[in-house]
mmCIF file of C-alpha atoms in Angstrom:
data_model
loop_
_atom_site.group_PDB
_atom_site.id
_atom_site.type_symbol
_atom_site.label_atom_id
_atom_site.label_comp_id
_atom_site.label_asym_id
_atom_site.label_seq_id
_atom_site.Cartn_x
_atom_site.Cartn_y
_atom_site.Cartn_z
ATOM 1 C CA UNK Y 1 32.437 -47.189 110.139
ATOM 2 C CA UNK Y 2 30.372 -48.414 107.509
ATOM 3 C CA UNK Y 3 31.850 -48.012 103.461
ATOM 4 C CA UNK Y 4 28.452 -46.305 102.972
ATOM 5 C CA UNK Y 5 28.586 -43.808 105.775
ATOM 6 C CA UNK Y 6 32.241 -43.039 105.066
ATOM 7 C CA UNK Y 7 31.617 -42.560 101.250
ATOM 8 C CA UNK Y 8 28.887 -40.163 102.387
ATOM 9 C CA UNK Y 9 31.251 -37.998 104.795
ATOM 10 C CA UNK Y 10 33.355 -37.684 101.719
ATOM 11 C CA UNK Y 11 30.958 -36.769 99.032
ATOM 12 C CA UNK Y 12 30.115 -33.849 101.872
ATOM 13 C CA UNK Y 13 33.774 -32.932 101.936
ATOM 14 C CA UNK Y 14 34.288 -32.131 98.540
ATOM 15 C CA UNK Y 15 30.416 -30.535 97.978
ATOM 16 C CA UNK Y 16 31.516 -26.812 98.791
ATOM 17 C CA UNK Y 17 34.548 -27.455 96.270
ATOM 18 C CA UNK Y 18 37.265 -28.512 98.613
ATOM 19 C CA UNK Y 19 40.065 -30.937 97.305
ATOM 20 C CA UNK Y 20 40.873 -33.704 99.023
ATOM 21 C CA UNK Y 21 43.687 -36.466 99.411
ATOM 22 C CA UNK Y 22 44.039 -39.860 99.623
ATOM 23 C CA UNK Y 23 46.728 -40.138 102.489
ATOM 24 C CA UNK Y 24 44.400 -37.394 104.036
ATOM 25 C CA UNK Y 25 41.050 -39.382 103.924
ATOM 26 C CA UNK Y 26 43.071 -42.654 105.201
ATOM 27 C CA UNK Y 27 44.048 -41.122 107.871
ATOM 28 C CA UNK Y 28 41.292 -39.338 108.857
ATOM 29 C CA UNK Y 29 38.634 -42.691 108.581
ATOM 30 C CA UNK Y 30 41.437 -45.014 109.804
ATOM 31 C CA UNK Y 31 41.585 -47.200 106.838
ATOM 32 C CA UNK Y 32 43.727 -48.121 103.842
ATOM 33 C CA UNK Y 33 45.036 -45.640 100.715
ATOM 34 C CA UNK Y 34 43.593 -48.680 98.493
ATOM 35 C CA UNK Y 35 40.764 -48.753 100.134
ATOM 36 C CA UNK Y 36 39.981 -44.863 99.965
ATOM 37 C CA UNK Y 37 41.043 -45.173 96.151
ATOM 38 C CA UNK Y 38 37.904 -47.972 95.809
ATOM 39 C CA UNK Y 39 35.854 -45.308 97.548
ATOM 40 C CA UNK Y 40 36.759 -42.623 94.819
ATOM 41 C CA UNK Y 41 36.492 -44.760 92.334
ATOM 42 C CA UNK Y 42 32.751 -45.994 92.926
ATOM 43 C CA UNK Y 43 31.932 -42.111 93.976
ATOM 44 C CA UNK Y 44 33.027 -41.179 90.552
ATOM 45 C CA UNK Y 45 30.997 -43.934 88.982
ATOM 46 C CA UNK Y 46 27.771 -42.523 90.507
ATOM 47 C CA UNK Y 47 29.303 -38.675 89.447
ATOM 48 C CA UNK Y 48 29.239 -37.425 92.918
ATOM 49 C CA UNK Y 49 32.580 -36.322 92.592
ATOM 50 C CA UNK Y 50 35.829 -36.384 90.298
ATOM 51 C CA UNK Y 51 39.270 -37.875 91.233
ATOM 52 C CA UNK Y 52 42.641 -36.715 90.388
ATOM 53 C CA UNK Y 53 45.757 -37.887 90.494
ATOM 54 C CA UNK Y 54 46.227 -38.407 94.679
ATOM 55 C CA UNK Y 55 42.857 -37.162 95.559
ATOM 56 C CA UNK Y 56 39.917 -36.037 94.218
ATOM 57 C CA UNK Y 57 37.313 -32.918 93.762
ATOM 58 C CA UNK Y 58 33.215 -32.021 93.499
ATOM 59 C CA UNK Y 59 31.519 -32.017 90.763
ATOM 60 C CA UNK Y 60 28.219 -29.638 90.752
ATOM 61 C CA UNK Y 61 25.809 -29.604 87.836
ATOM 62 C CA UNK Y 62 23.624 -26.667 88.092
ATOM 63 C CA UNK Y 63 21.097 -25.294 86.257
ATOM 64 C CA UNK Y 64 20.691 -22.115 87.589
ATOM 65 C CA UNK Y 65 21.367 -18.994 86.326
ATOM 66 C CA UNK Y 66 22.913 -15.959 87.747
ATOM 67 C CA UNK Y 67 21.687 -12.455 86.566
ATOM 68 C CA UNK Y 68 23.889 -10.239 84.508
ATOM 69 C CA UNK Y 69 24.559 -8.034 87.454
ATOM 70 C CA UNK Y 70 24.970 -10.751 89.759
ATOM 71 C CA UNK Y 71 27.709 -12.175 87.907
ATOM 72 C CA UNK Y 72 28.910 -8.574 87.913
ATOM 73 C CA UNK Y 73 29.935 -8.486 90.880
ATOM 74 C CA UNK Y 74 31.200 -12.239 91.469
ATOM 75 C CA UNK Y 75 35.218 -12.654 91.149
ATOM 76 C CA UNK Y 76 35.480 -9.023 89.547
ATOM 77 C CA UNK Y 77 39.178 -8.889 90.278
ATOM 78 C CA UNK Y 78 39.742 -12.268 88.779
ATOM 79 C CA UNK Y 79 37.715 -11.234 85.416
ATOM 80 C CA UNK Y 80 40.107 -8.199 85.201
ATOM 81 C CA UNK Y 81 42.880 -10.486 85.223
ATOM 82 C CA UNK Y 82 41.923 -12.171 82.503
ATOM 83 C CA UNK Y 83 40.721 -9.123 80.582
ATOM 84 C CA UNK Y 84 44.331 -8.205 80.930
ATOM 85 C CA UNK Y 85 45.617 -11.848 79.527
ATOM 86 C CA UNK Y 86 43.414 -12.307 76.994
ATOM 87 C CA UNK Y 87 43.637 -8.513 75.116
ATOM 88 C CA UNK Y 88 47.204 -9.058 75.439
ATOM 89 C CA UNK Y 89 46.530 -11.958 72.634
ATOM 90 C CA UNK Y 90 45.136 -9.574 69.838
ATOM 91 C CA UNK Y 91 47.290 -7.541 67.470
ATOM 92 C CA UNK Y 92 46.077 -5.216 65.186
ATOM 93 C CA UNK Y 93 44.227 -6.341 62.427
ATOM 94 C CA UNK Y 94 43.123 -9.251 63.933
ATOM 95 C CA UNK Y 95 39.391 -10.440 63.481
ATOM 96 C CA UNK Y 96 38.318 -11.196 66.994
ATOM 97 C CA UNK Y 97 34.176 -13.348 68.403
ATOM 98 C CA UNK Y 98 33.626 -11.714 71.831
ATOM 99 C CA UNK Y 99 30.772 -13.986 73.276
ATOM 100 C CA UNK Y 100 28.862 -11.741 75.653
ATOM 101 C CA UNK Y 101 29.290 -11.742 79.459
ATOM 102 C CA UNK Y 102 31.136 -10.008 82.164
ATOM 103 C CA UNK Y 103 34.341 -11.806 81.601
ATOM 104 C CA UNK Y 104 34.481 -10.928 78.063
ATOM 105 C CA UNK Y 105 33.403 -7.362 78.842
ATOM 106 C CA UNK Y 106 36.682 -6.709 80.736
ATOM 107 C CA UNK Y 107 38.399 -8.199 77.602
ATOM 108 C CA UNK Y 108 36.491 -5.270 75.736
ATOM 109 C CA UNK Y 109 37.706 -2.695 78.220
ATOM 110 C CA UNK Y 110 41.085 -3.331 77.113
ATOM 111 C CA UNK Y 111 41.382 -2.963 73.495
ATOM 112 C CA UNK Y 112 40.023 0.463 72.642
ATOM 113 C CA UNK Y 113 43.762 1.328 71.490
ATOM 114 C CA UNK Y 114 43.361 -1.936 68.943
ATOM 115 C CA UNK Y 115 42.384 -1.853 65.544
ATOM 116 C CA UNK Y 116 40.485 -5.207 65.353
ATOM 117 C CA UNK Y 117 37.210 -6.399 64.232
ATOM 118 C CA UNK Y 118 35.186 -7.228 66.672
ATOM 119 C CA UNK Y 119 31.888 -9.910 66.264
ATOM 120 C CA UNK Y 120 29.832 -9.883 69.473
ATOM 121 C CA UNK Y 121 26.479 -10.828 70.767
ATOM 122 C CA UNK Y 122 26.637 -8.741 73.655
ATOM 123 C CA UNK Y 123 24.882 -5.518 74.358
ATOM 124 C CA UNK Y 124 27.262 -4.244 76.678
ATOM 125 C CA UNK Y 125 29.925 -4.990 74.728
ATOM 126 C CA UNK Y 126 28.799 -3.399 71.904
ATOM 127 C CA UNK Y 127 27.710 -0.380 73.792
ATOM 128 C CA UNK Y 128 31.669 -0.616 75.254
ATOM 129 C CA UNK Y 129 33.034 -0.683 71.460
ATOM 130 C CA UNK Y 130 30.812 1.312 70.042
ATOM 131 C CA UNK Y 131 31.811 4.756 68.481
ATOM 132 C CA UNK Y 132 36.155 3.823 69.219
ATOM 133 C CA UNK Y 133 38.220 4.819 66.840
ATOM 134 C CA UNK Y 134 39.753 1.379 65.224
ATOM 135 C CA UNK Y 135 37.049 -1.046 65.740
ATOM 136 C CA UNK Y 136 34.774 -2.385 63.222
ATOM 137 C CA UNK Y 137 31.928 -3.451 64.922
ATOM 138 C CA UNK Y 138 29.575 -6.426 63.680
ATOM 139 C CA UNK Y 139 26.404 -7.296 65.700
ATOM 140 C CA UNK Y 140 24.971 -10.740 65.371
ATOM 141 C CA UNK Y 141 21.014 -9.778 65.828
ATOM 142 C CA UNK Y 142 18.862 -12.758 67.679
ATOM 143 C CA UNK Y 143 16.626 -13.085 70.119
ATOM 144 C CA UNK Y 144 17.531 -10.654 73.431
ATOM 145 C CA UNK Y 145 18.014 -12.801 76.585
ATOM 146 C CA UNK Y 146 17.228 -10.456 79.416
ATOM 147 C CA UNK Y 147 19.392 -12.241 82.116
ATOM 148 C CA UNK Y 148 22.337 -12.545 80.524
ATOM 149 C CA UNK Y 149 22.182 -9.414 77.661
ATOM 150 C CA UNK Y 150 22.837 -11.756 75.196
ATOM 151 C CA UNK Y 151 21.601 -11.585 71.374
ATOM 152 C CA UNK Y 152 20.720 -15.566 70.993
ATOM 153 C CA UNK Y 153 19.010 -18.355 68.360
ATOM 154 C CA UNK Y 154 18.854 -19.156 64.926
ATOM 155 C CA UNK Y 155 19.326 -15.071 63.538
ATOM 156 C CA UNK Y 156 22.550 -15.327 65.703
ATOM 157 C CA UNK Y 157 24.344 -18.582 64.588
ATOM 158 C CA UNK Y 158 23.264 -17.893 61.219
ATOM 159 C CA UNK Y 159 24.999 -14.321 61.279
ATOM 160 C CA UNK Y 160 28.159 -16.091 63.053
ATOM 161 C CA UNK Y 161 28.281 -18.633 59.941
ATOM 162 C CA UNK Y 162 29.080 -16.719 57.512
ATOM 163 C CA UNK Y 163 32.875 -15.381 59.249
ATOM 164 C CA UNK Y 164 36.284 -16.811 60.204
ATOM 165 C CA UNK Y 165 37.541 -15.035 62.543
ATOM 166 C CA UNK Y 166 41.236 -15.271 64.106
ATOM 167 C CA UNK Y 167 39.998 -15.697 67.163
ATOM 168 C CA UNK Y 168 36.836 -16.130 69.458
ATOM 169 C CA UNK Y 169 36.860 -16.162 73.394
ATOM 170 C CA UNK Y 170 34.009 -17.987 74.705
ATOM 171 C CA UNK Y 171 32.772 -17.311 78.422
ATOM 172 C CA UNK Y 172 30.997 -20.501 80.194
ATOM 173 C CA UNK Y 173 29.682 -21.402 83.436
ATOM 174 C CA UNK Y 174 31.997 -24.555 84.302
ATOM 175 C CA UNK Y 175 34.653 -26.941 82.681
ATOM 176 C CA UNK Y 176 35.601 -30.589 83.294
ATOM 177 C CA UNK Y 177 37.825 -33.037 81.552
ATOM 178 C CA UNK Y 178 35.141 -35.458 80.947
ATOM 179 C CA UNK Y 179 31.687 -32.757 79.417
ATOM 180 C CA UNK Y 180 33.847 -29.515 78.078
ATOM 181 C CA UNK Y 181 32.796 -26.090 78.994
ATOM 182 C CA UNK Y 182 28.860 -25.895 79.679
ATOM 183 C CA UNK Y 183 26.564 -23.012 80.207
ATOM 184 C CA UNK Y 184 22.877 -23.288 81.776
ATOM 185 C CA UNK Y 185 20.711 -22.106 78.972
ATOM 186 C CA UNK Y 186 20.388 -24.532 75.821
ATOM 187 C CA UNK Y 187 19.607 -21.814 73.405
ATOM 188 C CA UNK Y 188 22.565 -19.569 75.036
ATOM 189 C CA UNK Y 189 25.069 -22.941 74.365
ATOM 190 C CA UNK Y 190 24.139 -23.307 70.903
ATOM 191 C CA UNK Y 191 24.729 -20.043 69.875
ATOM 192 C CA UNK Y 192 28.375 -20.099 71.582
ATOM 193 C CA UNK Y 193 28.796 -23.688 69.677
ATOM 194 C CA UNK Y 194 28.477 -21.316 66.430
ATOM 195 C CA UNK Y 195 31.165 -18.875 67.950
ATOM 196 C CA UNK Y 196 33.253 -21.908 68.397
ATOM 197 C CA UNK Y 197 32.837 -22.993 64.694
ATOM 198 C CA UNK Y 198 33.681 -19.646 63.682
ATOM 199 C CA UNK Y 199 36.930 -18.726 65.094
ATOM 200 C CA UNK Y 200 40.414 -20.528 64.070
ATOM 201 C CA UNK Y 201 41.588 -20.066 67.580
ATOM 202 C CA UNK Y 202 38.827 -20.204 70.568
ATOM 203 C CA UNK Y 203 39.810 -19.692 74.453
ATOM 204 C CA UNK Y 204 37.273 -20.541 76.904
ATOM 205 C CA UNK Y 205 37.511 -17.698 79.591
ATOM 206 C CA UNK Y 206 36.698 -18.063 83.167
ATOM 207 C CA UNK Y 207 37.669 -17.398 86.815
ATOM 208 C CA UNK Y 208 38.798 -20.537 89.004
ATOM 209 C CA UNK Y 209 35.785 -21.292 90.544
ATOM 210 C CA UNK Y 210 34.089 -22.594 87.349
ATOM 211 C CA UNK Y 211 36.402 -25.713 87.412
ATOM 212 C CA UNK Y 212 34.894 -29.366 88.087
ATOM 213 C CA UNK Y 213 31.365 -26.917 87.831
ATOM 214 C CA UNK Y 214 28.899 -28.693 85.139
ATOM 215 C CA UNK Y 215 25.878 -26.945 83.885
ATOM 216 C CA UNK Y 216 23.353 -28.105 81.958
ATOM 217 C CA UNK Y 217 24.002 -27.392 78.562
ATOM 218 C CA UNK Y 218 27.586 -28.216 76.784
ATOM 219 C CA UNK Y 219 29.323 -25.855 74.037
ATOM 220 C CA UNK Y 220 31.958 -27.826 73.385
ATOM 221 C CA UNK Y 221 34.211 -30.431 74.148
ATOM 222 C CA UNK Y 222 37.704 -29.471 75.324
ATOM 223 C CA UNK Y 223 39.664 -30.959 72.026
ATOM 224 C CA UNK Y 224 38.214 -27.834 70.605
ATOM 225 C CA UNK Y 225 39.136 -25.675 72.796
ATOM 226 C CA UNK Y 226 42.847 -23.637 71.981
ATOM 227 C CA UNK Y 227 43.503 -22.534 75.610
ATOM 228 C CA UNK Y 228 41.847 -22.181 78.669
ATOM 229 C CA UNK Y 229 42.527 -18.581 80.032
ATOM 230 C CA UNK Y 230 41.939 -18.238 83.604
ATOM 231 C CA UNK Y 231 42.795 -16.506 87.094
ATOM 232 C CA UNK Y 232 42.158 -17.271 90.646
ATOM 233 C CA UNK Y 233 42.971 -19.708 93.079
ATOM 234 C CA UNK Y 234 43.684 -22.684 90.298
ATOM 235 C CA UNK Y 235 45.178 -25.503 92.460
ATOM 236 C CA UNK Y 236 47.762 -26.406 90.799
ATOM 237 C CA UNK Y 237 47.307 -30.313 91.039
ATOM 238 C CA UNK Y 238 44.265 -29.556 89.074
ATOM 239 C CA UNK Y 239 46.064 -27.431 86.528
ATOM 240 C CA UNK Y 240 48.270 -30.197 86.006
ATOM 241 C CA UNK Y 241 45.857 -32.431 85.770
ATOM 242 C CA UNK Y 242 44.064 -30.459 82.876
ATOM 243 C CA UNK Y 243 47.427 -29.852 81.436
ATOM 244 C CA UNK Y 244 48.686 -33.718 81.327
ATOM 245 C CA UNK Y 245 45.389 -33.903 79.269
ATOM 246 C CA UNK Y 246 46.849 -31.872 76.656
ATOM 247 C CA UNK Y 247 44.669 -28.474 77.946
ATOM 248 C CA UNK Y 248 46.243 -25.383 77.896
ATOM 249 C CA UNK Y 249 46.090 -23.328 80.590
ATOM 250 C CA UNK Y 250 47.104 -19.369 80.946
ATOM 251 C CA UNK Y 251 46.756 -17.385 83.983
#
């Protein structure tokens, strides 16, 4: 078998997200570990796919959106999970950015016994919050983005500018090592890059299945990033590898 062909059969293993292993791939194409490392390492090169330590993973970029709804419904158990995590972080009294999405509307759902103050540029969030007993309630205003319910541009990062809060938790739609976390919509990223800003602690929130995902628009590098909060089926060579990196992660 051609290095070509070979290269191709593994850039079609790891497409739909599956890890795979050196030892594994040499055994399977009947070669060398060394020379399956050279394969990784030109694959990577041409970012068809990210290695880690004894193996490697995809890497996806996409720029398409889900709607509101849609995401919804996607890894609801895991987004409860980390509802449950990240509420657990906040104490009374506590300032607190909640960017808007469905991740960050389960962390809503769970601190109605709180008395925070809460920043948001979420409808639903605010309609969650609104009217409880305890929580100050600050709206950023912007422009509404129908697919995602989220209050966006210039109006919005200039609100978001003028607070420190203790804390901010950021949803995205993937997160590497190498580009941060990344959401599809430039306008969307920029205002989250304000949230970021604004917060002396920031924890990028999302389910498993946004790791090694790239979209088109980054929010921020990782080195800015306090903790990753997350739940689902992490593997945990990939945890480790974030976490060697100096990235917290919490599940």
């Amino acid at each position: 078998m051609f290095a070509e062909e070979r290269q191709n059969k593994i850039v079609q293993m790891v497409e739909n997200g599956r890890s795979v292993k050196v030892l594994e791939l040499a055994e399977r194409f009947e070669v060398s570990e060394s020379t399956i490392r050279r394969d990784l390492q030109e694959l990577e090169e041409k970012n068809l796919l990210k290695r880690t330590h004894g193996g490697a993973v995809g890497v996806q970029r996409k720029s398409y959106e889900q709607s509101f709804q849609e995401k919804k419904e996607a890894h609801f158990t895991e987004k409860e999970r980390i509802g449950e995590l990240a509420a657990s972080l906040l104490e009374d009294g506590d300032s607190v950015i909640l960017d808007t999405g469905t991740t960050t509307l389960e962390i809503a759902k769970r601190i109605h016994h709180k008395k925070l103050t809460v920043i948001t540029n979420g409808l639903d969030i605010a309609e969650e919050l609104s009217g409880i007993e305890g929580i100050e309630l600050i709206l950023t205003g912007g422009v509404l983005r129908g697919n995602t319910r989220a209050m966006v541009g210039t109006l919005a990062e200039n609100m978001l500018r003028g607070f420190k809060a203790d804390m901010a938790f950021i949803g995205a739609n993937g997160i590497t090592l190498e580009e941060g976390i990344t959401t599809p919509n430039f306008v969307e990223a920029m205002t989250k890059k304000s949230m970021v800003s604004s917060a002396t602690r920031v924890y990028a929130v999302l389910d498993a299945s946004k790791f090694q995902q790239v979209s088109l628009a980054v929010i921020a590098p990782l080195k800015e990033i306090t903790a990753v909060i997350t739940a689902g089926d992490l593997e945990e060579e990939l945890a480790a590898l974030y976490e060697s990196q100096g990235i917290e992660i919490r599940r």
